[in-house]
PDB file of C-alpha atoms and ligand atoms in Angstrom:
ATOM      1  CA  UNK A   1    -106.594 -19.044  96.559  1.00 61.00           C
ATOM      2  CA  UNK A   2    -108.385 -21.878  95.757  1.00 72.00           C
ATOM      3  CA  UNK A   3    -107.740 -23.623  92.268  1.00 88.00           C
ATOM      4  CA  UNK A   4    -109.183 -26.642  93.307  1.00 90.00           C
ATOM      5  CA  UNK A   5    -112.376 -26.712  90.550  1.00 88.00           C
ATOM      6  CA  UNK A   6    -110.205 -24.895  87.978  1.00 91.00           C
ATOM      7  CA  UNK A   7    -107.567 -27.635  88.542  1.00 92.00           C
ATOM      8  CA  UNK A   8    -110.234 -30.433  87.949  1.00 90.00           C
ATOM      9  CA  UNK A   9    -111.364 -29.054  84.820  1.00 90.00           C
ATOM     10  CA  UNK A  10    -108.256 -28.557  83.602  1.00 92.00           C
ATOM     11  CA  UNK A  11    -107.219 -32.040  84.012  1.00 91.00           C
ATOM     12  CA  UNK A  12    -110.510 -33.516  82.299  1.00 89.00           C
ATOM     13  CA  UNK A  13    -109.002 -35.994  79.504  1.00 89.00           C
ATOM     14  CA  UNK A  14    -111.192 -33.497  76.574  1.00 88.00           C
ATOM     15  CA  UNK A  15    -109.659 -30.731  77.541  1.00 90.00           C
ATOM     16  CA  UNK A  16    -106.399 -31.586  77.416  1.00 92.00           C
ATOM     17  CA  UNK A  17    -106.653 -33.545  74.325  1.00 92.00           C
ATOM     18  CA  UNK A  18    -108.314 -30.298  72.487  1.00 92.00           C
ATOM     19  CA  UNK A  19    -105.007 -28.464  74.102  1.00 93.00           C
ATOM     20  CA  UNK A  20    -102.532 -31.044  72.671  1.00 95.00           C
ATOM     21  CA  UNK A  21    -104.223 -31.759  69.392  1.00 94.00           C
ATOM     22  CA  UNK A  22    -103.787 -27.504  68.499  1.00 96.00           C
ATOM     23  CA  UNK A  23    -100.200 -27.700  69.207  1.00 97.00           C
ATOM     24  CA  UNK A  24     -99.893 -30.449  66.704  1.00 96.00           C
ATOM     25  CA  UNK A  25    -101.959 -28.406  64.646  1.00 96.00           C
ATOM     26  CA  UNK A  26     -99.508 -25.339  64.791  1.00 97.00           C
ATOM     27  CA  UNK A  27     -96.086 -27.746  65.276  1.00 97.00           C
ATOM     28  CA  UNK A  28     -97.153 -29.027  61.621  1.00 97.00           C
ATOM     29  CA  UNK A  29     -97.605 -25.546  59.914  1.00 97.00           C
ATOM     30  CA  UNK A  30     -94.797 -24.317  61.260  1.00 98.00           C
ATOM     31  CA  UNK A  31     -93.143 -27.228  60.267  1.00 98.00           C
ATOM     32  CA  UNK A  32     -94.288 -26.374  56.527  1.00 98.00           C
ATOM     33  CA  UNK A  33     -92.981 -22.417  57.053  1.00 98.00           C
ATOM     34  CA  UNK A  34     -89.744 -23.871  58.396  1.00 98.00           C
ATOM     35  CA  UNK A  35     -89.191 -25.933  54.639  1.00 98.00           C
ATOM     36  CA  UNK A  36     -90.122 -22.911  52.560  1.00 98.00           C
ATOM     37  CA  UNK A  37     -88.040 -20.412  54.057  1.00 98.00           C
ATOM     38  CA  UNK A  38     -85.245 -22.797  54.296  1.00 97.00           C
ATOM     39  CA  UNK A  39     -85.546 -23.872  50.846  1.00 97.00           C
ATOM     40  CA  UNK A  40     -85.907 -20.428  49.349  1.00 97.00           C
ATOM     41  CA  UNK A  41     -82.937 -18.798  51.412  1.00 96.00           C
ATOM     42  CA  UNK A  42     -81.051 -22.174  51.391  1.00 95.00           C
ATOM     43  CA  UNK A  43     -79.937 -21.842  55.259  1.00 95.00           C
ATOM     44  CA  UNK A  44     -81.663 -23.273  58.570  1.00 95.00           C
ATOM     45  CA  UNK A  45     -84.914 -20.644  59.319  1.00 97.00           C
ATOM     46  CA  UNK A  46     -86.031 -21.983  62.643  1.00 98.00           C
ATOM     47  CA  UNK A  47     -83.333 -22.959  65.888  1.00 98.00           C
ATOM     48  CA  UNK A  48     -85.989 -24.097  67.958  1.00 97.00           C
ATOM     49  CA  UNK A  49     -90.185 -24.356  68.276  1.00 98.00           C
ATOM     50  CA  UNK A  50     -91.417 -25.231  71.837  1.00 98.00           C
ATOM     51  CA  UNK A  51     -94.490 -25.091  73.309  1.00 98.00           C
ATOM     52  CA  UNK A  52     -96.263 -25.300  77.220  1.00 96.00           C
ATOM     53  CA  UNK A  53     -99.771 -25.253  78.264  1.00 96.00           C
ATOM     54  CA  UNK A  54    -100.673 -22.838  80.873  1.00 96.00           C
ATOM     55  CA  UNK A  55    -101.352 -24.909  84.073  1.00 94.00           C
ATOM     56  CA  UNK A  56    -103.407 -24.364  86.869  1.00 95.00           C
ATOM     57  CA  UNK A  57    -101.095 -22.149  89.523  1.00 94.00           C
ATOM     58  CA  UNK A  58    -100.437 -20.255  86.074  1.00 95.00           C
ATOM     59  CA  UNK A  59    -103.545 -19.466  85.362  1.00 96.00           C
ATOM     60  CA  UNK A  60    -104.897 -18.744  88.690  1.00 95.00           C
ATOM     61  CA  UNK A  61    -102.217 -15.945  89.000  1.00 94.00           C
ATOM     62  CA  UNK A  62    -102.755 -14.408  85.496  1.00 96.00           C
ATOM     63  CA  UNK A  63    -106.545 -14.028  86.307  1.00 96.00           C
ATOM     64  CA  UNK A  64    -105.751 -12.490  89.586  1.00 95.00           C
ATOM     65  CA  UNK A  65    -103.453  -9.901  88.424  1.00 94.00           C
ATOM     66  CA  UNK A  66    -106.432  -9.042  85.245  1.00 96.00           C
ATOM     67  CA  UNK A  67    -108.720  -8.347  88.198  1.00 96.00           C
ATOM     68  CA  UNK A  68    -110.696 -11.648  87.097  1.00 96.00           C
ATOM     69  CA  UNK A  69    -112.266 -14.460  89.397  1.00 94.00           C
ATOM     70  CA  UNK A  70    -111.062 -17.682  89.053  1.00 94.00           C
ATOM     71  CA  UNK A  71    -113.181 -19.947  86.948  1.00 93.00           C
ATOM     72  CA  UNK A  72    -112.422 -22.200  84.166  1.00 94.00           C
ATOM     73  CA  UNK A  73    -114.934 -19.847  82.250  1.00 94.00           C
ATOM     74  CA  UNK A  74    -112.606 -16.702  82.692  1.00 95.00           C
ATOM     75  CA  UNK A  75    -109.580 -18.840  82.139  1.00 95.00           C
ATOM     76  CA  UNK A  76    -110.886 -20.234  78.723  1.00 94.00           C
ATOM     77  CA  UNK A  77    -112.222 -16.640  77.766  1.00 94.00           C
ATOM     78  CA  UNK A  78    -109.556 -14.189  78.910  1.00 96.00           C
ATOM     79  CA  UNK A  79    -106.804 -15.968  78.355  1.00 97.00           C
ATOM     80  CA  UNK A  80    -104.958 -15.488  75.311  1.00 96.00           C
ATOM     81  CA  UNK A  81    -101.745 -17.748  75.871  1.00 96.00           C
ATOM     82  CA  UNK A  82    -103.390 -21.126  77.705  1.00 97.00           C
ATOM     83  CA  UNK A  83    -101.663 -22.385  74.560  1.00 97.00           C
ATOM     84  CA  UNK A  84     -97.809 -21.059  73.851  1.00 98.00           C
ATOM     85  CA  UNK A  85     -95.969 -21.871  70.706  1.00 98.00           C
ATOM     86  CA  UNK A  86     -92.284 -20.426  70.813  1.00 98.00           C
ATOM     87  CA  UNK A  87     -90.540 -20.140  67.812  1.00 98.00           C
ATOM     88  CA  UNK A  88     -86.704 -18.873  67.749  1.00 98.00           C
ATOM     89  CA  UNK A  89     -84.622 -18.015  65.007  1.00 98.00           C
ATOM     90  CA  UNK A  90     -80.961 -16.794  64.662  1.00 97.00           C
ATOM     91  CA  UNK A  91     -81.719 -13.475  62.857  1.00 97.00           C
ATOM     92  CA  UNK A  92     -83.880 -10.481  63.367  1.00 97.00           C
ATOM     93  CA  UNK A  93     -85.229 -10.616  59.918  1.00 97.00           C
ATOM     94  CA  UNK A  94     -86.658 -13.822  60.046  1.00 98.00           C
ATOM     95  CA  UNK A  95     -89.017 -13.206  62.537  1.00 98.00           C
ATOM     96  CA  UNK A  96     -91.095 -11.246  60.921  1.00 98.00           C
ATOM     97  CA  UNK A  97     -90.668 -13.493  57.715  1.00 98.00           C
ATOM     98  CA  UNK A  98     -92.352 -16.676  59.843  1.00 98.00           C
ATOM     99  CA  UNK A  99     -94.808 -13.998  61.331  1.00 98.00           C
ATOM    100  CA  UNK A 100     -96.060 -13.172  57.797  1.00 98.00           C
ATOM    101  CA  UNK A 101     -96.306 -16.676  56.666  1.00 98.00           C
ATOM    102  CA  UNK A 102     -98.135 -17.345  59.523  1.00 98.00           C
ATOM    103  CA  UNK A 103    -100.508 -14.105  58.795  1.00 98.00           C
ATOM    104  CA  UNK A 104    -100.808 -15.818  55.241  1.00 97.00           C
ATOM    105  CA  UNK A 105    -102.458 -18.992  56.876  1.00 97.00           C
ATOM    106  CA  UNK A 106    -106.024 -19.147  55.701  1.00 96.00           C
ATOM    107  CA  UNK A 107    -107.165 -20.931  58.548  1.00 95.00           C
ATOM    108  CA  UNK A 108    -105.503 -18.952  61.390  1.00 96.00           C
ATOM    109  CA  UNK A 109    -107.193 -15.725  62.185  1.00 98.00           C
ATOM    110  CA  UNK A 110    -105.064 -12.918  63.768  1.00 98.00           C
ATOM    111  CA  UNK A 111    -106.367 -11.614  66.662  1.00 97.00           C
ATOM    112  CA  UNK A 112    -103.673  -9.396  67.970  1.00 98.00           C
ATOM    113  CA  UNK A 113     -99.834  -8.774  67.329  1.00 98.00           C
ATOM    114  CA  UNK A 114     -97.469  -7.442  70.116  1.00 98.00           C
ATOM    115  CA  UNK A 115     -94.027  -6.276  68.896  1.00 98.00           C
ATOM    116  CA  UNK A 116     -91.898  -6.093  71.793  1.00 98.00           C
ATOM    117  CA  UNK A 117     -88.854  -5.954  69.151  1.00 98.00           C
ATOM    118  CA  UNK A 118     -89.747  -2.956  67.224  1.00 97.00           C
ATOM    119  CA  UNK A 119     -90.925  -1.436  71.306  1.00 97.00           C
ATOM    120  CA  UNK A 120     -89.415  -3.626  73.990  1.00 97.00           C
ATOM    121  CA  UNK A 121     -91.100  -3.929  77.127  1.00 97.00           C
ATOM    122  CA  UNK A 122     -90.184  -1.563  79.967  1.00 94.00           C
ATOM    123  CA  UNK A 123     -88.255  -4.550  81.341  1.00 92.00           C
ATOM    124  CA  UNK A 124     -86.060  -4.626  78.339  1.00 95.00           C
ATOM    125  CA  UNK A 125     -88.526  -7.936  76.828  1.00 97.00           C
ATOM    126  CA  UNK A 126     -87.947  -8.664  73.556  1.00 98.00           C
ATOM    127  CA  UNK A 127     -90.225 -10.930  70.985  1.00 98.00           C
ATOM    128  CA  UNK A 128     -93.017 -10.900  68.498  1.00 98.00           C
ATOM    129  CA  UNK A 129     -96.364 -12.043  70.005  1.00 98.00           C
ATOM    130  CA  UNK A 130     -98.821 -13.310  67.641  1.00 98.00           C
ATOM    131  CA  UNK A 131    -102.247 -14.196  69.057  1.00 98.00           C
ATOM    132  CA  UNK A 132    -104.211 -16.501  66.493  1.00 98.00           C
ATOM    133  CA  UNK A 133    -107.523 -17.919  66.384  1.00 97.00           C
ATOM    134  CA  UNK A 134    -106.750 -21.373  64.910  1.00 96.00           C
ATOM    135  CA  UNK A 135    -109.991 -23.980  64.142  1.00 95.00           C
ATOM    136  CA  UNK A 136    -110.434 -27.314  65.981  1.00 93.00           C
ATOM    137  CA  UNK A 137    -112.525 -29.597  63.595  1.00 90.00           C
ATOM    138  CA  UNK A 138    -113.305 -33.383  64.261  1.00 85.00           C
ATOM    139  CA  UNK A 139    -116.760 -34.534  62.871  1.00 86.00           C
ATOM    140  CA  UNK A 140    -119.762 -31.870  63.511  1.00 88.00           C
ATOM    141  CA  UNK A 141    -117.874 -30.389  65.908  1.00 88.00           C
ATOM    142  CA  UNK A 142    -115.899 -27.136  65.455  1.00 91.00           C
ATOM    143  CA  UNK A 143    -114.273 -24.590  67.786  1.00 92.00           C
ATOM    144  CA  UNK A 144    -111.859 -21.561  67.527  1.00 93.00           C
ATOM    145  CA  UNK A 145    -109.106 -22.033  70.429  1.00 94.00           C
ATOM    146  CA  UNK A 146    -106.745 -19.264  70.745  1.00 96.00           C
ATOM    147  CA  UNK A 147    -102.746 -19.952  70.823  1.00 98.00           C
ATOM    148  CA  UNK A 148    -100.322 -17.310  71.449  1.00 98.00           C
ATOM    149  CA  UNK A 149     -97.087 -17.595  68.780  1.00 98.00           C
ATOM    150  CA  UNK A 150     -94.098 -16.079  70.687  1.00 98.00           C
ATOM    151  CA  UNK A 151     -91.384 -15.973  67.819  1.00 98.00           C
ATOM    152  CA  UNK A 152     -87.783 -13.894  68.482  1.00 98.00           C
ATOM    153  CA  UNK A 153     -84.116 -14.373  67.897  1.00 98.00           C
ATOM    154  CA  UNK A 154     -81.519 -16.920  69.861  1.00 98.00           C
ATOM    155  CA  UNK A 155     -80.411 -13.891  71.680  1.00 98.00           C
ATOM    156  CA  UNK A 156     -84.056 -12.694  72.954  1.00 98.00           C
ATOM    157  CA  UNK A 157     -84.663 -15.742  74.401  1.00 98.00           C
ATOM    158  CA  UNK A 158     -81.244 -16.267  75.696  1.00 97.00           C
ATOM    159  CA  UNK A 159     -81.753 -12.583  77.487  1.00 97.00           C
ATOM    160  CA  UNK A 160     -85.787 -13.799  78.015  1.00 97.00           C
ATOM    161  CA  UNK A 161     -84.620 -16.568  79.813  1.00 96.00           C
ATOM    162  CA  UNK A 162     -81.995 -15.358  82.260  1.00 94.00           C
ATOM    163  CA  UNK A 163     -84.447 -12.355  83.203  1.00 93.00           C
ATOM    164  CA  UNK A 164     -87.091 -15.083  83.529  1.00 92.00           C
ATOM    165  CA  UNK A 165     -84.791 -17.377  86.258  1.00 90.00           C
ATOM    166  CA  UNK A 166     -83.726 -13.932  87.823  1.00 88.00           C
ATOM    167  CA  UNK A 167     -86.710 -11.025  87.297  1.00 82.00           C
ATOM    168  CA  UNK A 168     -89.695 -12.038  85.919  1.00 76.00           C
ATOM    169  CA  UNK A 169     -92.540 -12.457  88.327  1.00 73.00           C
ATOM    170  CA  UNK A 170     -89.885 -12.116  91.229  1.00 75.00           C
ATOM    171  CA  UNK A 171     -90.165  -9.314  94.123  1.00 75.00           C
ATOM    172  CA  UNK A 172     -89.328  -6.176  93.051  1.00 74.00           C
ATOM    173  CA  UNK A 173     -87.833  -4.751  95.531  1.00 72.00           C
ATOM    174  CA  UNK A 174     -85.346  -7.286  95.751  1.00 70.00           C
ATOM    175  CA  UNK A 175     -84.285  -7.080  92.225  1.00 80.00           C
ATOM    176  CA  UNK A 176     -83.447  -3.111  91.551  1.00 82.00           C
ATOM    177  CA  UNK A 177     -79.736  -3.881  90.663  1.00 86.00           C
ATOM    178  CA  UNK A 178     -80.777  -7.280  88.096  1.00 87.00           C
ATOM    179  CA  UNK A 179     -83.736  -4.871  86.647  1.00 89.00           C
ATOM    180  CA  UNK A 180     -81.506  -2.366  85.647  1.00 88.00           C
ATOM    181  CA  UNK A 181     -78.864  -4.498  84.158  1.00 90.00           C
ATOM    182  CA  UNK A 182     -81.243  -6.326  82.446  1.00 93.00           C
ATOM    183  CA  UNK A 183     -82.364  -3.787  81.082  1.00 93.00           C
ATOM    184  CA  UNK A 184     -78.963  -2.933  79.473  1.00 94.00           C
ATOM    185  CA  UNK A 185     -78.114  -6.438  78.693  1.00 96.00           C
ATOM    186  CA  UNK A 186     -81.349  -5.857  76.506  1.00 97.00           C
ATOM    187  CA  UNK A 187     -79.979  -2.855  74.052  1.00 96.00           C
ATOM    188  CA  UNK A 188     -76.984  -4.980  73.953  1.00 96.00           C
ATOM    189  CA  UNK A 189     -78.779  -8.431  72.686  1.00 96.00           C
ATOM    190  CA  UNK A 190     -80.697  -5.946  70.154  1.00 97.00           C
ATOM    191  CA  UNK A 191     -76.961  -4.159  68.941  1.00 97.00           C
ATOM    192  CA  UNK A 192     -75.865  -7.604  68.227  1.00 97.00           C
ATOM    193  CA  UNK A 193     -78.706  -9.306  66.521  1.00 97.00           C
ATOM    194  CA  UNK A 194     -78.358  -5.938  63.882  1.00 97.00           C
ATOM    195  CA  UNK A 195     -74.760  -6.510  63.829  1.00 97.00           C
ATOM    196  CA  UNK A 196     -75.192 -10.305  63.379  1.00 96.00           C
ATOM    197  CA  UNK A 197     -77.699  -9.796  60.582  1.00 96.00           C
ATOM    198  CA  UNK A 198     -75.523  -7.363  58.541  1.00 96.00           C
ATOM    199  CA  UNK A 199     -72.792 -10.164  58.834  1.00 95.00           C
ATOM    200  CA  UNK A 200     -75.452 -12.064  57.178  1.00 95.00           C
ATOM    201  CA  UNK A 201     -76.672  -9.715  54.723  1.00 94.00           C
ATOM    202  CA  UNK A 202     -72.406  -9.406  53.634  1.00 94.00           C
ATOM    203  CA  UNK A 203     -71.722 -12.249  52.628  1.00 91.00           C
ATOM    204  CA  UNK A 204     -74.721 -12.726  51.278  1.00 87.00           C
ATOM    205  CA  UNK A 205     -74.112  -9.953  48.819  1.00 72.00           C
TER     206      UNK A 205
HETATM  207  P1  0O2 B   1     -95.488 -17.681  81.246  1.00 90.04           P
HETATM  208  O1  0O2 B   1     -94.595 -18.178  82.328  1.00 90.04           O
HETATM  209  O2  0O2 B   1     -94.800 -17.640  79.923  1.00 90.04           O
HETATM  210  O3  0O2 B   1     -96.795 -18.409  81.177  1.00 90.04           O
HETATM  211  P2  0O2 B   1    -102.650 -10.173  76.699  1.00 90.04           P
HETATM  212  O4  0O2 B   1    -103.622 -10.733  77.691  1.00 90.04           O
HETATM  213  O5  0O2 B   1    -102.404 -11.138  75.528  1.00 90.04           O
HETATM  214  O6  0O2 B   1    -102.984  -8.815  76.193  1.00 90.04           O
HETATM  215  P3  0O2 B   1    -100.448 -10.763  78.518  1.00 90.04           P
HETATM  216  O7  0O2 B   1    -100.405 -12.219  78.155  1.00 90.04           O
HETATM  217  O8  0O2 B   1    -101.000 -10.418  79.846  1.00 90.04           O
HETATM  218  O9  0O2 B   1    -101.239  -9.947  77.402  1.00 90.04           O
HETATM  219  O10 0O2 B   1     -99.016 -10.086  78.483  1.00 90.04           O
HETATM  220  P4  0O2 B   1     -97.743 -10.110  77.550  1.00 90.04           P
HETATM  221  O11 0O2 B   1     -96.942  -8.948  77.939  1.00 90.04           O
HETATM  222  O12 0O2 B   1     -98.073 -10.215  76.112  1.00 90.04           O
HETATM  223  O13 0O2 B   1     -96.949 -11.403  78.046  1.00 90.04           O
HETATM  224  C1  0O2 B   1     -97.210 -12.675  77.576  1.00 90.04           C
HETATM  225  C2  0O2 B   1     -96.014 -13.561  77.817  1.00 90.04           C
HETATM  226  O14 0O2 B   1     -94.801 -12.945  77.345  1.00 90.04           O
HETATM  227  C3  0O2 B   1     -95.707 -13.871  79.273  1.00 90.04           C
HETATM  228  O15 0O2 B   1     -96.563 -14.900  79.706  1.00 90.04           O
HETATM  229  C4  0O2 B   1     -94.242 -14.304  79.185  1.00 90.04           C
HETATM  230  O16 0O2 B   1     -94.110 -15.594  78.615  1.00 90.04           O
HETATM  231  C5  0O2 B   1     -93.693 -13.300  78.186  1.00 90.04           C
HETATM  232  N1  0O2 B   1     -93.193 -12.080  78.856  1.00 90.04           N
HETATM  233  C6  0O2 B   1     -93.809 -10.885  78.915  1.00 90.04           C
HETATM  234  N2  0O2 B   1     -93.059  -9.984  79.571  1.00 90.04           N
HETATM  235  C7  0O2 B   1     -91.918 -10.608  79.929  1.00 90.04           C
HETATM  236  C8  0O2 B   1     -90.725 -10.173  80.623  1.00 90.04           C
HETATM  237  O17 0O2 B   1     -90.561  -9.030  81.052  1.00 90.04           O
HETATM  238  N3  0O2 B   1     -89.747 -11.127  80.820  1.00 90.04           N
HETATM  239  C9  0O2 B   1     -89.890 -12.419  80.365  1.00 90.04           C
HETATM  240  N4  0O2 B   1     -88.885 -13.270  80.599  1.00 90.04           N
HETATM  241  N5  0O2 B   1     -91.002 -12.842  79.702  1.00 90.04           N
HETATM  242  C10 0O2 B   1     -92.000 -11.956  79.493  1.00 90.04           C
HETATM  243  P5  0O2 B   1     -96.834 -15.138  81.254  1.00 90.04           P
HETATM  244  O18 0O2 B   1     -98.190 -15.713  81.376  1.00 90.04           O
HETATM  245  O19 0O2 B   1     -96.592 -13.891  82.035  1.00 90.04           O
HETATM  246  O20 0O2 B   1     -95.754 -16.169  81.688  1.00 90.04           O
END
């Protein structure tokens, strides 16, 4: 496959300063969410925010496997995740309370919400997606880039992250025996994070 035009226009300086200048954007509202919820529940909200730009190899695959040629034009308008914010909590709960602070946000606008917690993915995936439109504004010029918000509990994304080194975009045919115990591992991370959040909810009574 050749990614040599997509990789050139992925590496022009306005690009990537539009890229980096959104997860700023995002870093500093979540930021924001992080102090309310803390202050109002008086305990840590957020464990971790991260974030990665899709690159080039990335993005070449993704396209390929949604059946689209790849151009920078496809990339930049079927793409919902070139930008992904990751947001991890301890407890089930407060995903959903970041997600609707988030929803609250007068300048993001929701495009689409994936809840692989309430129905985890047939590989046992577990995590809120939120897809936003968020505005990029300097001078006369204004844009709507689109950032995926991944947000789930320590124990998704420990479980996310072993099936990721082990499963995830791995062969198969090779993997039958992981897949399936995965897959297990994943009912167990979501029994704990219900037993860890009525633990909470216990003492906080
Ligand atoms: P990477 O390495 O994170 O860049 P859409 O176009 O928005 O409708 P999309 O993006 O095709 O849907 O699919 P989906 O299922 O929402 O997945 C988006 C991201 O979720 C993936 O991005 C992964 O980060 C994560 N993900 C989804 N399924 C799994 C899974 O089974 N295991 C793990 N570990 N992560 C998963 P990318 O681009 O595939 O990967």
């Amino acid at each position: 496959m050749n990614t040599e035009l997509l990789n050139q226009k992925l590496s022009e300086p306005d690009y990537v300063l539009k890229k980096n200048w959104i997860v700023q954007q995002i870093e500093f509202k979540l930021k924001m969410i992080d102090l309310e919820l803390s202050e109002k529940y008086n305990r840590t909200i957020m464990q971790k925010v991260e974030h990665r730009i899709k690159g080039t190899d990335s993005i070449a695959r993704k396209l390929l496997k949604k059946g689209y040629k790849i151009t920078f034009e496809n990339a930049v308008k079927k793409l919902n995740d070139i930008i992904g914010i990751r947001v991890v909590c301890l407890y089930s709960d407060d995903v959903y309370k970041i997600a609707d602070l988030l929803k609250e946000q007068k300048d993001f606008t929701l495009i689409k919400e994936k809840d692989y917690i309430k129905t985890p993915k047939k590989s046992g995936y577990q995590s809120l997606h939120l897809i936003f439109e968020v505005p990029l504004i300097y001078k006369d010029m204004r844009e709507a880039q689109r950032v995926e918000i991944q947000i789930r509990t320590v124990a998704m994304d420990f479980w996310a992250g072993v099936d990721n080194q082990i499963c995830y975009k791995k062969d198969p045919a090779k993997l039958k025996t992981a897949e399936l115990a995965l897959k297990n591992y994943s009912s167990e991370i979501s029994r704990i994070d219900k037993q860890m959040l009525e633990l909470r909810k216990n003492v906080e009574l």
